[in-house]
CSV table of C-alpha atoms and ligand atoms in Angstrom, one decimal:
chain,number,residue,atom,x,y,z
A,7,MET,CA,0.2,-0.1,0.4
A,8,VAL,CA,1.3,4.1,-0.7
A,9,ASP,CA,2.9,5.7,2.2
A,10,GLU,CA,0.0,8.2,3.0
A,11,SER,CA,2.4,9.6,5.5
A,12,GLY,CA,3.3,13.0,5.5
A,13,THR,CA,-0.4,13.5,3.1
A,14,ASP,CA,-3.2,16.1,4.9
A,15,GLY,CA,-5.9,13.6,3.3
A,16,LEU,CA,-9.0,13.6,1.9
A,17,LEU,CA,-10.9,16.1,5.3
A,18,GLY,CA,-8.0,18.4,4.9
A,19,PRO,CA,-5.8,20.0,7.6
A,20,ALA,CA,-7.6,19.4,10.5
A,21,GLY,CA,-8.6,15.5,9.5
A,22,HIS,CA,-12.3,16.0,10.1
A,23,ARG,CA,-15.0,17.6,9.4
A,24,LEU,CA,-18.9,18.7,11.3
A,25,VAL,CA,-22.1,16.1,9.2
A,26,PRO,CA,-24.7,19.0,10.5
A,27,ALA,CA,-27.8,17.2,10.3
A,28,TRP,CA,-27.6,13.6,8.8
A,29,SER,CA,-31.3,13.2,11.1
A,30,ALA,CA,-33.8,14.8,12.2
A,31,PRO,CA,-32.3,15.6,15.6
A,32,ALA,CA,-35.8,13.6,16.9
A,33,ARG,CA,-35.4,10.4,15.4
A,34,ALA,CA,-31.4,10.2,16.8
A,35,ARG,CA,-33.0,10.8,20.1
A,36,ALA,CA,-35.6,8.4,19.6
A,37,TRP,CA,-33.8,6.0,18.0
A,38,ALA,CA,-31.3,6.6,21.5
A,39,ALA,CA,-34.1,6.1,23.8
A,40,GLU,CA,-35.5,2.3,22.3
A,41,LEU,CA,-31.3,0.7,22.4
A,42,ALA,CA,-30.5,2.8,25.7
A,43,ALA,CA,-33.5,0.7,26.1
A,44,ARG,CA,-33.2,-2.2,25.2
A,45,HIS,CA,-30.3,-2.4,26.3
A,46,ARG,CA,-30.4,-0.8,29.7
A,47,SER,CA,-30.8,-3.4,32.7
A,48,ALA,CA,-27.5,-5.2,31.2
A,49,SER,CA,-25.1,-2.0,30.8
A,50,GLN,CA,-24.2,-2.9,27.8
A,51,GLU,CA,-21.8,-0.6,26.1
A,52,VAL,CA,-20.8,-2.2,22.8
A,53,LEU,CA,-22.8,-3.6,19.9
A,54,ARG,CA,-21.0,-4.2,17.3
A,55,ASN,CA,-22.0,-5.1,13.0
A,56,PRO,CA,-25.1,-3.3,14.4
A,57,HIS,CA,-26.1,-2.9,10.4
A,58,LEU,CA,-26.1,-5.5,9.7
A,59,THR,CA,-29.4,-6.1,12.0
A,60,GLU,CA,-31.0,-3.1,13.1
A,61,SER,CA,-33.1,-1.7,10.9
A,62,TRP,CA,-32.5,2.0,12.8
A,63,ALA,CA,-28.0,1.5,11.3
A,64,GLN,CA,-29.5,0.2,8.6
A,65,SER,CA,-31.3,3.1,7.9
A,66,ALA,CA,-28.4,5.5,9.4
A,67,VAL,CA,-26.0,4.5,7.5
A,68,ARG,CA,-28.0,5.5,3.6
A,69,ALA,CA,-28.4,8.8,4.8
A,70,ASP,CA,-28.8,11.5,2.8
A,71,ARG,CA,-26.4,14.3,3.3
A,72,LEU,CA,-24.1,11.6,5.3
A,73,LEU,CA,-23.8,9.2,1.8
A,74,THR,CA,-24.1,12.5,-0.7
A,75,ALA,CA,-20.9,13.2,2.4
A,76,VAL,CA,-19.0,10.3,1.8
A,77,GLN,CA,-19.3,10.7,-2.0
A,78,ASN,CA,-18.3,13.9,-2.2
A,79,LEU,CA,-14.8,12.3,-0.8
A,80,ILE,CA,-14.5,8.7,-1.7
A,81,GLY,CA,-16.7,8.2,-5.1
A,82,PRO,CA,-19.4,6.8,-6.5
A,83,ASP,CA,-19.2,3.2,-5.2
A,84,VAL,CA,-19.6,3.5,-1.5
A,85,ALA,CA,-19.6,0.3,1.0
A,86,VAL,CA,-19.7,0.0,4.7
A,87,GLU,CA,-17.2,-2.1,5.9
A,88,ASN,CA,-18.4,-1.4,9.3
A,89,THR,CA,-20.6,0.1,12.5
A,90,PHE,CA,-19.6,0.2,16.1
A,91,LEU,CA,-21.7,1.4,18.5
A,92,VAL,CA,-21.2,2.3,21.7
A,93,ILE,CA,-23.7,3.7,24.4
A,94,LYS,CA,-22.7,6.1,27.5
A,95,TRP,CA,-24.5,5.9,30.6
A,96,PRO,CA,-24.4,8.9,32.6
A,97,GLY,CA,-22.0,7.6,35.7
A,98,ARG,CA,-19.8,5.1,34.8
A,99,SER,CA,-17.2,4.6,34.4
A,100,PHE,CA,-16.0,3.6,29.8
A,101,GLU,CA,-13.0,5.3,27.7
A,102,VAL,CA,-12.8,4.7,23.7
A,103,PRO,CA,-8.8,5.0,24.2
A,104,TRP,CA,-6.8,7.2,21.7
A,105,HIS,CA,-7.2,5.0,18.2
A,106,GLN,CA,-7.5,5.3,14.6
A,107,ASP,CA,-10.0,3.4,13.2
A,108,GLY,CA,-7.8,2.4,9.6
A,109,ILE,CA,-6.1,0.1,11.4
A,110,ASN,CA,-5.2,-2.8,13.5
A,111,ASP,CA,-4.9,-6.5,13.4
A,112,ARG,CA,-7.3,-7.2,10.8
A,113,LEU,CA,-7.1,-4.7,8.4
A,114,GLU,CA,-6.1,-1.1,7.6
A,115,LEU,CA,-7.6,1.2,4.9
A,116,ASP,CA,-6.3,2.7,2.2
A,117,PRO,CA,-6.6,6.6,3.5
A,118,ASP,CA,-7.7,7.9,0.2
A,119,ARG,CA,-10.2,5.3,-1.1
A,120,SER,CA,-11.9,5.4,2.8
A,121,VAL,CA,-13.5,8.1,5.1
A,122,ALA,CA,-14.5,7.6,8.8
A,123,ALA,CA,-18.3,8.4,9.8
A,124,TRP,CA,-19.7,8.6,13.8
A,125,LEU,CA,-22.4,9.6,13.8
A,126,ALA,CA,-24.4,11.0,17.5
A,127,LEU,CA,-27.5,9.5,18.0
A,128,THR,CA,-27.8,12.2,21.6
A,129,ASP,CA,-25.8,15.3,22.2
A,130,ALA,CA,-22.7,14.3,23.3
A,131,ASP,CA,-20.2,17.4,25.3
A,132,VAL,CA,-17.6,16.9,27.1
A,133,THR,CA,-19.5,16.4,30.1
A,134,SER,CA,-21.6,13.3,28.5
A,135,GLY,CA,-17.6,11.8,26.6
A,136,CYS,CA,-18.2,13.7,23.2
A,137,LEU,CA,-14.8,12.7,20.9
A,138,HIS,CA,-11.8,14.2,21.5
A,139,VAL,CA,-9.2,15.1,17.9
A,140,ALA,CA,-6.3,15.7,17.3
A,141,PRO,CA,-6.4,18.0,14.7
A,142,GLY,CA,-3.2,17.3,11.5
A,143,SER,CA,-2.6,13.6,14.1
A,144,GLN,CA,-3.2,12.6,10.4
A,145,ARG,CA,-0.4,13.1,8.7
A,146,ALA,CA,0.9,11.3,10.1
A,147,GLY,CA,0.2,8.0,9.3
A,148,TYR,CA,0.1,4.9,10.8
A,149,LEU,CA,1.4,4.5,14.1
A,150,PRO,CA,2.2,1.7,16.8
A,151,TYR,CA,-0.7,0.5,18.9
A,152,GLY,CA,-1.0,-2.3,21.6
A,153,ALA,CA,-2.8,-4.3,22.8
A,154,GLU,CA,-6.7,-4.3,23.9
A,155,ASP,CA,-6.9,-4.0,27.9
A,156,ALA,CA,-9.0,-6.7,29.3
A,157,THR,CA,-12.2,-4.2,29.8
A,158,GLY,CA,-12.0,-3.7,25.9
A,159,ALA,CA,-14.5,-6.5,25.6
A,160,SER,CA,-12.9,-7.0,22.2
A,161,ARG,CA,-14.2,-3.8,20.8
A,162,GLY,CA,-12.0,-4.5,17.4
A,163,ARG,CA,-10.5,-1.4,18.6
A,164,ALA,CA,-6.9,-0.5,17.8
A,165,LEU,CA,-6.6,0.1,21.0
A,166,GLN,CA,-4.0,2.9,23.1
A,167,THR,CA,-1.6,4.3,20.1
A,168,ARG,CA,1.1,5.4,21.3
A,169,ILE,CA,0.6,9.5,20.8
A,170,SER,CA,4.0,12.0,20.8
A,171,ASP,CA,4.5,13.9,23.9
A,172,ALA,CA,3.8,16.9,21.8
A,173,THR,CA,-0.4,15.7,20.3
A,174,ARG,CA,-3.1,17.8,22.1
A,175,GLY,CA,-6.8,16.1,21.1
A,176,VAL,CA,-9.4,19.1,20.9
A,177,PRO,CA,-13.2,17.9,22.1
A,178,VAL,CA,-16.4,18.1,19.0
A,179,PRO,CA,-19.5,18.7,20.8
A,180,VAL,CA,-21.5,17.2,18.0
A,181,ASP,CA,-25.8,17.4,18.8
A,182,ALA,CA,-28.0,14.5,18.2
A,183,GLY,CA,-28.5,13.9,14.7
A,184,SER,CA,-25.5,15.8,12.8
A,185,GLY,CA,-22.5,13.5,13.0
A,186,LEU,CA,-18.3,13.8,12.0
A,187,LEU,CA,-16.3,12.7,8.6
A,188,MET,CA,-13.1,12.0,10.0
A,189,ASP,CA,-9.3,11.5,8.4
A,190,VAL,CA,-9.0,7.3,8.8
A,191,ARG,CA,-5.7,7.5,10.0
A,192,LEU,CA,-6.7,10.7,13.1
A,193,LEU,CA,-5.9,10.5,16.2
A,194,HIS,CA,-9.6,10.1,19.0
A,195,ARG,CA,-10.4,9.7,21.8
A,196,SER,CA,-13.5,9.6,24.4
A,197,LEU,CA,-13.6,10.2,27.6
A,198,SER,CA,-16.9,7.8,30.3
A,199,ASN,CA,-19.7,10.2,30.7
A,200,ARG,CA,-19.8,12.1,33.9
A,201,GLY,CA,-23.6,13.4,32.9
A,202,ASP,CA,-26.8,12.3,34.3
A,203,GLN,CA,-28.0,11.3,30.2
A,204,VAL,CA,-26.8,8.3,28.1
A,205,ARG,CA,-25.5,9.3,25.4
A,206,VAL,CA,-25.4,7.1,21.7
A,207,GLY,CA,-23.0,7.3,19.0
A,208,LEU,CA,-22.4,5.1,16.1
A,209,ASN,CA,-19.4,4.2,13.7
A,210,ILE,CA,-18.6,3.6,11.0
A,211,ARG,CA,-16.4,2.7,8.3
A,212,PHE,CA,-16.5,3.8,4.3
A,213,VAL,CA,-14.7,2.6,1.8
A,214,ALA,CA,-14.6,2.4,-2.6
A,215,PRO,CA,-13.5,-0.7,-4.2
A,216,GLY,CA,-10.0,-1.9,-3.3
A,217,GLY,CA,-9.8,1.2,-0.1
A,218,VAL,CA,-9.2,-3.0,2.2
A,219,ARG,CA,-6.4,-4.5,2.9
A,220,MET,CA,-6.8,-7.3,5.5
A,221,ARG,CA,-3.7,-8.3,7.0
A,222,ASP,CA,-4.6,-12.0,8.2
A,223,GLY,CA,-5.7,-12.9,5.1
A,224,SER,CA,-9.4,-12.9,6.0
A,225,SER,CA,-11.7,-11.2,3.7
A,226,PRO,CA,-13.4,-7.7,4.0
A,227,SER,CA,-17.1,-8.4,5.3
A,228,LEU,CA,-18.8,-5.4,2.7
A,229,THR,CA,-21.9,-4.1,2.9
A,230,PRO,CA,-22.4,-1.8,-0.4
A,231,ILE,CA,-24.3,1.3,0.2
A,232,SER,CA,-23.9,2.9,-4.0
A,233,GLY,CA,-22.7,2.3,-7.2
A,234,ALA,CA,-22.6,-0.1,-10.0
A,235,GLY,CA,-18.5,-1.4,-8.2
A,236,TRP,CA,-19.7,-3.9,-6.1
B,13,AKG,O1,-18.4,6.5,20.8
B,13,AKG,C1,-17.4,6.8,20.7
B,13,AKG,O2,-16.9,7.4,21.9
B,13,AKG,C2,-15.8,6.4,20.7
B,13,AKG,C3,-16.2,5.9,19.2
B,13,AKG,C4,-14.6,5.5,18.0
B,13,AKG,O3,-13.6,5.9,18.3
B,13,AKG,C5,-14.7,4.1,17.7
B,13,AKG,O4,-15.7,3.2,17.2
B,13,AKG,O5,-13.8,4.8,16.1
């Protein structure tokens, strides 16, 4: 794969961008309320690949404004490689350490043919555990990362990326129904929810044809969303 380090990438110097109003806020909040009601008794924090089984997630990954923004970056042929729902319960400790969405033990994404999205189903602010991003960090390319911690419960994320002391994160509050697009090399993390309301967010990895390189010999599992190139 081409060494993409040193480049600003598809999302420019900041490496991320807001996607305003991919959903009506009330609809996003209704999905979040239903998810919270369903998973509250087990305090479940992570749902893997809900786009394969849940109708709300099948709608979310196809939302018009989101898909148009993704197509403007990676072209008309778009597939979903992975989705990852995080429910942060109020007052409960649950952090997602610094990581890059485009690399893990299984795969590496081409930053010119893929993009990550994070969709807020509830309001997410500093108190409730919004994302923190390190603008410009994508220029360093993929970095070494550590093993998931024991509490990671198989998140399927290459967590604990070793970041430099100079790397600074900035919080990015996002309202329900809006979201972020991120360069797949952008360092980001989230802290625990210290508020009194549940915080729900959906991470999506979108790819164009040829955007996935498998590192473990397995085949990519792709859900085509648009275009004829699949
Ligand atoms: O929702 C969160 O708090 C973090 C999710 C995330 O960064 C990811 O899934 O890559």
